């Protein structure tokens, strides 16, 4: 059984794509072979063939059938139906980017074989006049409407010019959420923590864990090296091995209790122990920074573009009022 690659597209949608974008191409007629002269008969002279028309001066000769085939060769043949390279590539242009990437990459042949299978079934369906079924016609018409509507929305969105003032306003609103903090931490787990207990380690109660965290904070405040203590004492094995270093992180990446403390603590000072489902944390904030407008421009424009496109669609809707019959559909 073949494993189909057209992820996210139903068979109906694919057949619709074939019907809309890839109608069965009419095979190009090969250039007729030159007629062989008949053997001369002694009784009657053979009639001379009509002289070939001479091209006008300066005019380029038309491409021969052989040359045309060389420029756009047949790459798939299904029965009597021939599909040229150009026709196949036009079909690919109408597919989602993910599938198009597969069709031009390592799965090039497999996608072509799947296309041929679908095309073969579509050809046979037309022979059997399946495409004349009223229900199928209605279904294809609905899908065509969907394709047209989504394509129109994309065209509108792609052509929208985003005002720089709108970008700046959006940046001001979101730069706080895009702030980053660089911090280290020491974790002291307690009973019920999400962090597994190390072999041979005592399972501390909350009270014992808090007491240990406070003792370690006092040691650091007295001049102890945060990184060395993290390596020796932290129950977060990952960051502990790196001296408690967590690198930069943004809002939404840490548990709420940790995030609240990290984004409000002053730089360079170890805060009071912070409780989370993992245990008690000693947090040392080393740096805070905000992303620049240029860092966030792509994200901002990606958010504004569909919003502005929706406003444009609302304007179209206002110019084309929709009336639904209450008597038939109800209120």
mmCIF file of C-alpha atoms in Angstrom:
data_model
loop_
_atom_site.group_PDB
_atom_site.id
_atom_site.type_symbol
_atom_site.label_atom_id
_atom_site.label_comp_id
_atom_site.label_asym_id
_atom_site.label_seq_id
_atom_site.Cartn_x
_atom_site.Cartn_y
_atom_site.Cartn_z
ATOM 1 C CA UNK A 1 0.000 0.000 0.000
ATOM 2 C CA UNK A 2 1.373 3.403 -0.945
ATOM 3 C CA UNK A 3 1.835 5.899 1.825
ATOM 4 C CA UNK A 4 0.329 9.118 0.527
ATOM 5 C CA UNK A 5 2.141 12.341 1.249
ATOM 6 C CA UNK A 6 -0.731 14.756 0.710
ATOM 7 C CA UNK A 7 -1.069 15.454 4.417
ATOM 8 C CA UNK A 8 -3.876 17.823 5.313
ATOM 9 C CA UNK A 9 -5.707 17.495 2.005
ATOM 10 C CA UNK A 10 -8.695 15.224 1.661
ATOM 11 C CA UNK A 11 -9.113 13.086 -1.429
ATOM 12 C CA UNK A 12 -12.032 15.304 -2.457
ATOM 13 C CA UNK A 13 -9.897 18.444 -2.126
ATOM 14 C CA UNK A 14 -7.181 16.865 -4.234
ATOM 15 C CA UNK A 15 -9.637 15.807 -6.932
ATOM 16 C CA UNK A 16 -11.014 19.349 -6.805
ATOM 17 C CA UNK A 17 -7.506 20.702 -7.292
ATOM 18 C CA UNK A 18 -7.092 18.403 -10.260
ATOM 19 C CA UNK A 19 -10.402 19.496 -11.759
ATOM 20 C CA UNK A 20 -9.771 23.201 -11.204
ATOM 21 C CA UNK A 21 -6.049 23.395 -11.926
ATOM 22 C CA UNK A 22 -5.229 20.288 -13.899
ATOM 23 C CA UNK A 23 -7.877 19.437 -16.430
ATOM 24 C CA UNK A 24 -6.901 16.518 -18.608
ATOM 25 C CA UNK A 25 -4.534 18.109 -21.099
ATOM 26 C CA UNK A 26 -5.090 17.673 -24.782
ATOM 27 C CA UNK A 27 -2.116 15.768 -26.162
ATOM 28 C CA UNK A 28 -0.003 17.784 -28.521
ATOM 29 C CA UNK A 29 -0.136 16.429 -32.017
ATOM 30 C CA UNK A 30 3.230 15.361 -33.285
ATOM 31 C CA UNK A 31 4.421 17.039 -36.441
ATOM 32 C CA UNK A 32 3.373 14.864 -39.387
ATOM 33 C CA UNK A 33 6.206 12.839 -40.883
ATOM 34 C CA UNK A 34 7.130 13.947 -44.418
ATOM 35 C CA UNK A 35 5.300 11.847 -46.991
ATOM 36 C CA UNK A 36 7.444 9.358 -48.837
ATOM 37 C CA UNK A 37 7.399 9.991 -52.589
ATOM 38 C CA UNK A 38 5.449 7.344 -54.431
ATOM 39 C CA UNK A 39 7.359 5.210 -56.842
ATOM 40 C CA UNK A 40 7.142 6.723 -60.320
ATOM 41 C CA UNK A 41 4.795 4.888 -62.613
ATOM 42 C CA UNK A 42 5.677 4.760 -66.278
ATOM 43 C CA UNK A 43 2.057 5.357 -67.303
ATOM 44 C CA UNK A 44 1.697 8.760 -65.581
ATOM 45 C CA UNK A 45 4.159 11.228 -64.131
ATOM 46 C CA UNK A 46 3.854 11.829 -60.416
ATOM 47 C CA UNK A 47 2.281 15.165 -59.533
ATOM 48 C CA UNK A 48 4.801 17.502 -57.989
ATOM 49 C CA UNK A 49 4.147 18.385 -54.356
ATOM 50 C CA UNK A 50 3.173 21.966 -53.603
ATOM 51 C CA UNK A 51 6.219 24.106 -53.060
ATOM 52 C CA UNK A 52 6.833 24.927 -49.413
ATOM 53 C CA UNK A 53 5.976 28.499 -48.580
ATOM 54 C CA UNK A 54 9.068 30.595 -48.112
ATOM 55 C CA UNK A 55 9.257 32.573 -44.859
ATOM 56 C CA UNK A 56 9.065 36.335 -45.189
ATOM 57 C CA UNK A 57 12.369 38.134 -45.133
ATOM 58 C CA UNK A 58 13.705 38.548 -41.622
ATOM 59 C CA UNK A 59 11.038 36.278 -40.103
ATOM 60 C CA UNK A 60 12.174 33.486 -37.740
ATOM 61 C CA UNK A 61 11.062 29.993 -38.695
ATOM 62 C CA UNK A 62 8.369 28.533 -36.420
ATOM 63 C CA UNK A 63 9.522 25.984 -33.852
ATOM 64 C CA UNK A 64 9.109 22.476 -35.080
ATOM 65 C CA UNK A 65 7.109 19.870 -33.152
ATOM 66 C CA UNK A 66 10.382 18.218 -32.147
ATOM 67 C CA UNK A 67 11.757 21.507 -30.763
ATOM 68 C CA UNK A 68 8.512 22.206 -28.887
ATOM 69 C CA UNK A 69 8.703 18.786 -27.264
ATOM 70 C CA UNK A 70 12.322 19.409 -26.294
ATOM 71 C CA UNK A 71 11.349 22.663 -24.563
ATOM 72 C CA UNK A 72 8.388 21.107 -22.771
ATOM 73 C CA UNK A 73 8.869 17.325 -22.749
ATOM 74 C CA UNK A 74 6.246 14.806 -21.726
ATOM 75 C CA UNK A 75 7.120 13.672 -18.200
ATOM 76 C CA UNK A 76 4.071 11.532 -17.342
ATOM 77 C CA UNK A 77 1.863 9.475 -19.614
ATOM 78 C CA UNK A 78 -1.391 7.900 -18.415
ATOM 79 C CA UNK A 79 -2.902 5.795 -21.169
ATOM 80 C CA UNK A 80 -3.265 8.181 -24.110
ATOM 81 C CA UNK A 81 -3.016 11.288 -21.914
ATOM 82 C CA UNK A 82 0.353 13.028 -21.964
ATOM 83 C CA UNK A 83 1.375 15.522 -19.291
ATOM 84 C CA UNK A 84 4.281 17.822 -20.059
ATOM 85 C CA UNK A 85 6.809 19.227 -17.646
ATOM 86 C CA UNK A 86 5.169 22.655 -17.835
ATOM 87 C CA UNK A 87 1.690 21.271 -17.152
ATOM 88 C CA UNK A 88 2.922 19.259 -14.167
ATOM 89 C CA UNK A 89 4.781 22.241 -12.707
ATOM 90 C CA UNK A 90 1.678 24.422 -13.078
ATOM 91 C CA UNK A 91 -0.225 21.792 -11.096
ATOM 92 C CA UNK A 92 2.451 21.896 -8.373
ATOM 93 C CA UNK A 93 2.184 25.686 -8.180
ATOM 94 C CA UNK A 94 -1.399 25.292 -6.975
ATOM 95 C CA UNK A 95 -0.479 22.994 -4.074
ATOM 96 C CA UNK A 96 0.338 24.010 -0.472
ATOM 97 C CA UNK A 97 3.979 24.917 0.095
ATOM 98 C CA UNK A 98 4.652 21.860 2.265
ATOM 99 C CA UNK A 99 3.605 19.465 -0.493
ATOM 100 C CA UNK A 100 5.319 21.552 -3.158
ATOM 101 C CA UNK A 101 8.575 21.275 -1.195
ATOM 102 C CA UNK A 102 8.218 17.482 -1.056
ATOM 103 C CA UNK A 103 7.401 17.373 -4.756
ATOM 104 C CA UNK A 104 10.653 19.106 -5.680
ATOM 105 C CA UNK A 105 12.817 17.429 -3.021
ATOM 106 C CA UNK A 106 13.640 13.880 -1.983
ATOM 107 C CA UNK A 107 10.048 12.695 -2.544
ATOM 108 C CA UNK A 108 9.867 14.064 -6.080
ATOM 109 C CA UNK A 109 9.118 10.739 -7.744
ATOM 110 C CA UNK A 110 6.700 9.519 -5.078
ATOM 111 C CA UNK A 111 4.583 12.678 -5.345
ATOM 112 C CA UNK A 112 4.595 12.355 -9.144
ATOM 113 C CA UNK A 113 3.374 8.753 -8.862
ATOM 114 C CA UNK A 114 0.596 9.831 -6.505
ATOM 115 C CA UNK A 115 -0.352 12.625 -8.892
ATOM 116 C CA UNK A 116 -0.489 10.086 -11.737
ATOM 117 C CA UNK A 117 -2.715 7.787 -9.661
ATOM 118 C CA UNK A 118 -5.110 10.636 -8.922
ATOM 119 C CA UNK A 119 -5.069 11.815 -12.522
ATOM 120 C CA UNK A 120 -5.752 8.277 -13.748
ATOM 121 C CA UNK A 121 -8.791 8.015 -11.474
ATOM 122 C CA UNK A 122 -10.021 11.445 -12.571
ATOM 123 C CA UNK A 123 -9.700 10.487 -16.240
ATOM 124 C CA UNK A 124 -11.661 7.287 -15.652
ATOM 125 C CA UNK A 125 -14.262 9.219 -13.636
ATOM 126 C CA UNK A 126 -14.867 11.551 -16.577
ATOM 127 C CA UNK A 127 -15.146 8.597 -18.941
ATOM 128 C CA UNK A 128 -17.864 7.202 -16.691
ATOM 129 C CA UNK A 129 -19.450 10.679 -16.417
ATOM 130 C CA UNK A 130 -18.995 10.723 -12.656
ATOM 131 C CA UNK A 131 -18.271 14.441 -13.006
ATOM 132 C CA UNK A 132 -21.830 14.935 -14.261
ATOM 133 C CA UNK A 133 -23.361 13.776 -10.974
ATOM 134 C CA UNK A 134 -25.415 16.715 -9.555
ATOM 135 C CA UNK A 135 -24.232 16.128 -5.977
ATOM 136 C CA UNK A 136 -20.582 16.096 -7.032
ATOM 137 C CA UNK A 137 -21.104 19.239 -9.105
ATOM 138 C CA UNK A 138 -22.573 21.001 -6.069
ATOM 139 C CA UNK A 139 -19.685 19.795 -3.900
ATOM 140 C CA UNK A 140 -17.071 20.994 -6.381
ATOM 141 C CA UNK A 141 -18.852 24.310 -6.757
ATOM 142 C CA UNK A 142 -18.771 24.806 -2.976
ATOM 143 C CA UNK A 143 -15.076 23.936 -2.835
ATOM 144 C CA UNK A 144 -14.365 26.353 -5.679
ATOM 145 C CA UNK A 145 -16.139 29.089 -3.704
ATOM 146 C CA UNK A 146 -13.959 28.273 -0.696
ATOM 147 C CA UNK A 147 -10.775 28.417 -2.785
ATOM 148 C CA UNK A 148 -11.804 31.732 -4.344
ATOM 149 C CA UNK A 149 -12.700 33.263 -0.964
ATOM 150 C CA UNK A 150 -9.457 32.185 0.723
ATOM 151 C CA UNK A 151 -7.380 33.269 -2.265
ATOM 152 C CA UNK A 152 -9.067 36.675 -2.278
ATOM 153 C CA UNK A 153 -8.341 37.121 1.434
ATOM 154 C CA UNK A 154 -4.678 36.195 0.882
ATOM 155 C CA UNK A 155 -4.416 38.577 -2.079
ATOM 156 C CA UNK A 156 -5.891 41.399 -0.014
ATOM 157 C CA UNK A 157 -3.551 40.658 2.904
ATOM 158 C CA UNK A 158 -0.469 40.441 0.662
ATOM 159 C CA UNK A 159 -1.188 43.818 -0.946
ATOM 160 C CA UNK A 160 -1.885 45.724 2.260
ATOM 161 C CA UNK A 161 0.529 48.532 3.100
ATOM 162 C CA UNK A 162 1.062 48.628 6.850
ATOM 163 C CA UNK A 163 1.399 52.117 8.259
ATOM 164 C CA UNK A 164 4.623 52.646 10.228
ATOM 165 C CA UNK A 165 2.673 54.406 12.992
ATOM 166 C CA UNK A 166 0.575 51.258 13.460
ATOM 167 C CA UNK A 167 3.746 49.166 13.708
ATOM 168 C CA UNK A 168 5.201 51.547 16.306
ATOM 169 C CA UNK A 169 1.977 51.503 18.347
ATOM 170 C CA UNK A 170 1.862 47.703 18.305
ATOM 171 C CA UNK A 171 5.516 47.578 19.358
ATOM 172 C CA UNK A 172 4.879 49.814 22.357
ATOM 173 C CA UNK A 173 2.005 47.553 23.401
ATOM 174 C CA UNK A 174 3.937 44.309 23.149
ATOM 175 C CA UNK A 175 7.533 45.184 23.992
ATOM 176 C CA UNK A 176 6.869 44.570 27.688
ATOM 177 C CA UNK A 177 5.700 41.047 26.900
ATOM 178 C CA UNK A 178 8.743 40.560 24.671
ATOM 179 C CA UNK A 179 11.200 41.540 27.421
ATOM 180 C CA UNK A 180 13.884 39.000 28.267
ATOM 181 C CA UNK A 181 15.627 38.159 31.518
ATOM 182 C CA UNK A 182 18.951 36.402 32.025
ATOM 183 C CA UNK A 183 19.073 34.610 35.357
ATOM 184 C CA UNK A 184 20.552 31.840 37.476
ATOM 185 C CA UNK A 185 18.722 29.804 40.067
ATOM 186 C CA UNK A 186 19.198 27.220 42.785
ATOM 187 C CA UNK A 187 16.329 24.770 43.324
ATOM 188 C CA UNK A 188 15.691 23.043 46.647
ATOM 189 C CA UNK A 189 12.990 20.405 46.153
ATOM 190 C CA UNK A 190 10.457 19.300 48.781
ATOM 191 C CA UNK A 191 8.064 16.379 49.210
ATOM 192 C CA UNK A 192 5.686 16.109 46.241
ATOM 193 C CA UNK A 193 7.974 18.101 43.933
ATOM 194 C CA UNK A 194 7.826 17.508 40.190
ATOM 195 C CA UNK A 195 11.595 16.987 40.348
ATOM 196 C CA UNK A 196 12.589 13.368 41.095
ATOM 197 C CA UNK A 197 14.426 12.620 44.319
ATOM 198 C CA UNK A 198 18.112 11.824 43.834
ATOM 199 C CA UNK A 199 19.363 8.464 45.000
ATOM 200 C CA UNK A 200 20.282 8.622 48.686
ATOM 201 C CA UNK A 201 18.799 12.135 49.052
ATOM 202 C CA UNK A 202 16.529 12.995 51.985
ATOM 203 C CA UNK A 203 12.971 13.872 50.961
ATOM 204 C CA UNK A 204 12.678 17.278 52.665
ATOM 205 C CA UNK A 205 9.422 18.680 53.940
ATOM 206 C CA UNK A 206 8.407 22.173 52.800
ATOM 207 C CA UNK A 207 9.622 23.614 56.096
ATOM 208 C CA UNK A 208 13.005 21.869 55.795
ATOM 209 C CA UNK A 209 13.349 22.912 52.145
ATOM 210 C CA UNK A 210 12.567 26.570 52.939
ATOM 211 C CA UNK A 211 15.041 26.555 55.824
ATOM 212 C CA UNK A 212 17.773 25.165 53.573
ATOM 213 C CA UNK A 213 17.032 27.752 50.859
ATOM 214 C CA UNK A 214 17.249 30.593 53.399
ATOM 215 C CA UNK A 215 20.529 29.235 54.729
ATOM 216 C CA UNK A 216 21.997 29.114 51.216
ATOM 217 C CA UNK A 217 20.801 32.676 50.527
ATOM 218 C CA UNK A 218 22.528 33.883 53.692
ATOM 219 C CA UNK A 219 25.708 32.137 52.574
ATOM 220 C CA UNK A 220 25.556 33.841 49.136
ATOM 221 C CA UNK A 221 24.734 37.229 50.679
ATOM 222 C CA UNK A 222 27.819 36.763 52.844
ATOM 223 C CA UNK A 223 30.035 36.421 49.796
ATOM 224 C CA UNK A 224 29.514 32.816 48.732
ATOM 225 C CA UNK A 225 29.851 32.007 45.027
ATOM 226 C CA UNK A 226 26.381 31.494 43.543
ATOM 227 C CA UNK A 227 27.561 29.242 40.711
ATOM 228 C CA UNK A 228 29.614 26.981 43.001
ATOM 229 C CA UNK A 229 26.736 26.618 45.457
ATOM 230 C CA UNK A 230 24.321 25.868 42.595
ATOM 231 C CA UNK A 231 26.593 23.086 41.342
ATOM 232 C CA UNK A 232 26.789 21.565 44.810
ATOM 233 C CA UNK A 233 23.243 22.082 46.088
ATOM 234 C CA UNK A 234 20.706 22.666 43.298
ATOM 235 C CA UNK A 235 18.180 19.911 42.652
ATOM 236 C CA UNK A 236 17.791 21.122 39.067
ATOM 237 C CA UNK A 237 20.398 18.807 37.564
ATOM 238 C CA UNK A 238 20.372 20.539 34.173
ATOM 239 C CA UNK A 239 21.043 24.122 35.209
ATOM 240 C CA UNK A 240 22.863 23.087 38.369
ATOM 241 C CA UNK A 241 25.718 21.610 36.364
ATOM 242 C CA UNK A 242 26.056 24.999 34.638
ATOM 243 C CA UNK A 243 26.177 26.921 37.906
ATOM 244 C CA UNK A 244 22.419 27.526 37.849
ATOM 245 C CA UNK A 245 22.546 29.370 34.523
ATOM 246 C CA UNK A 246 19.185 29.533 32.698
ATOM 247 C CA UNK A 247 20.278 31.940 29.975
ATOM 248 C CA UNK A 248 17.746 34.414 28.564
ATOM 249 C CA UNK A 249 14.028 33.653 28.701
ATOM 250 C CA UNK A 250 10.824 35.541 27.947
ATOM 251 C CA UNK A 251 7.450 35.639 29.658
ATOM 252 C CA UNK A 252 5.499 32.440 29.344
ATOM 253 C CA UNK A 253 8.533 30.154 29.426
ATOM 254 C CA UNK A 254 8.699 29.660 33.205
ATOM 255 C CA UNK A 255 6.087 28.728 35.804
ATOM 256 C CA UNK A 256 4.135 31.835 36.936
ATOM 257 C CA UNK A 257 5.685 32.073 40.419
ATOM 258 C CA UNK A 258 9.202 31.955 39.019
ATOM 259 C CA UNK A 259 8.403 34.361 36.182
ATOM 260 C CA UNK A 260 6.845 36.945 38.502
ATOM 261 C CA UNK A 261 9.953 37.022 40.678
ATOM 262 C CA UNK A 262 12.461 37.001 37.819
ATOM 263 C CA UNK A 263 10.861 39.924 35.982
ATOM 264 C CA UNK A 264 10.471 42.086 39.090
ATOM 265 C CA UNK A 265 13.642 41.374 41.068
ATOM 266 C CA UNK A 266 16.494 43.894 40.905
ATOM 267 C CA UNK A 267 19.573 42.920 38.915
ATOM 268 C CA UNK A 268 22.502 41.433 40.818
ATOM 269 C CA UNK A 269 20.708 40.609 44.080
ATOM 270 C CA UNK A 270 19.449 37.179 45.179
ATOM 271 C CA UNK A 271 15.776 37.397 46.072
ATOM 272 C CA UNK A 272 13.870 35.652 48.822
ATOM 273 C CA UNK A 273 13.059 31.969 48.204
ATOM 274 C CA UNK A 274 10.232 31.561 45.674
ATOM 275 C CA UNK A 275 7.904 28.569 45.965
ATOM 276 C CA UNK A 276 6.760 26.702 42.847
ATOM 277 C CA UNK A 277 5.527 23.134 42.173
ATOM 278 C CA UNK A 278 9.207 22.188 41.798
ATOM 279 C CA UNK A 279 10.409 23.450 45.173
ATOM 280 C CA UNK A 280 11.994 26.649 46.478
ATOM 281 C CA UNK A 281 14.050 28.763 44.092
ATOM 282 C CA UNK A 282 16.826 31.217 44.804
ATOM 283 C CA UNK A 283 16.945 33.506 41.786
ATOM 284 C CA UNK A 284 19.790 35.777 40.713
ATOM 285 C CA UNK A 285 18.818 38.126 37.863
ATOM 286 C CA UNK A 286 21.879 39.104 35.826
ATOM 287 C CA UNK A 287 20.442 41.108 32.931
ATOM 288 C CA UNK A 288 17.176 42.450 31.523
ATOM 289 C CA UNK A 289 16.597 43.545 27.966
ATOM 290 C CA UNK A 290 13.791 44.331 25.537
ATOM 291 C CA UNK A 291 13.678 43.310 21.902
ATOM 292 C CA UNK A 292 14.001 46.168 19.438
ATOM 293 C CA UNK A 293 11.337 47.202 16.948
ATOM 294 C CA UNK A 294 13.318 45.566 14.145
ATOM 295 C CA UNK A 295 13.548 42.336 16.150
ATOM 296 C CA UNK A 296 9.758 42.282 16.433
ATOM 297 C CA UNK A 297 8.799 43.867 13.101
ATOM 298 C CA UNK A 298 8.089 40.589 11.299
ATOM 299 C CA UNK A 299 5.967 39.303 14.184
ATOM 300 C CA UNK A 300 4.074 42.608 14.436
ATOM 301 C CA UNK A 301 3.365 42.791 10.704
ATOM 302 C CA UNK A 302 2.273 39.153 10.745
ATOM 303 C CA UNK A 303 -0.299 40.084 13.386
ATOM 304 C CA UNK A 304 -1.452 43.353 11.791
ATOM 305 C CA UNK A 305 -1.790 42.086 8.227
ATOM 306 C CA UNK A 306 -4.753 39.703 8.774
ATOM 307 C CA UNK A 307 -6.431 42.292 11.037
ATOM 308 C CA UNK A 308 -6.237 44.922 8.297
ATOM 309 C CA UNK A 309 -7.326 42.375 5.692
ATOM 310 C CA UNK A 310 -10.410 41.621 7.792
ATOM 311 C CA UNK A 311 -11.268 45.333 7.834
ATOM 312 C CA UNK A 312 -10.977 45.362 4.032
ATOM 313 C CA UNK A 313 -13.313 42.369 3.837
ATOM 314 C CA UNK A 314 -15.758 44.151 6.170
ATOM 315 C CA UNK A 315 -15.733 47.077 3.719
ATOM 316 C CA UNK A 316 -16.558 44.691 0.854
ATOM 317 C CA UNK A 317 -19.351 43.206 2.943
ATOM 318 C CA UNK A 318 -20.752 46.676 3.635
ATOM 319 C CA UNK A 319 -20.849 47.403 -0.100
ATOM 320 C CA UNK A 320 -22.594 44.102 -0.815
ATOM 321 C CA UNK A 321 -25.354 43.701 1.810
ATOM 322 C CA UNK A 322 -26.372 40.141 2.617
ATOM 323 C CA UNK A 323 -30.049 39.366 3.175
ATOM 324 C CA UNK A 324 -31.109 35.971 4.534
ATOM 325 C CA UNK A 325 -34.777 35.044 4.274
ATOM 326 C CA UNK A 326 -36.180 34.774 7.809
ATOM 327 C CA UNK A 327 -39.251 32.886 6.606
ATOM 328 C CA UNK A 328 -37.102 30.058 5.212
ATOM 329 C CA UNK A 329 -34.116 30.017 7.597
ATOM 330 C CA UNK A 330 -35.708 31.380 10.757
ATOM 331 C CA UNK A 331 -34.378 34.235 12.855
#
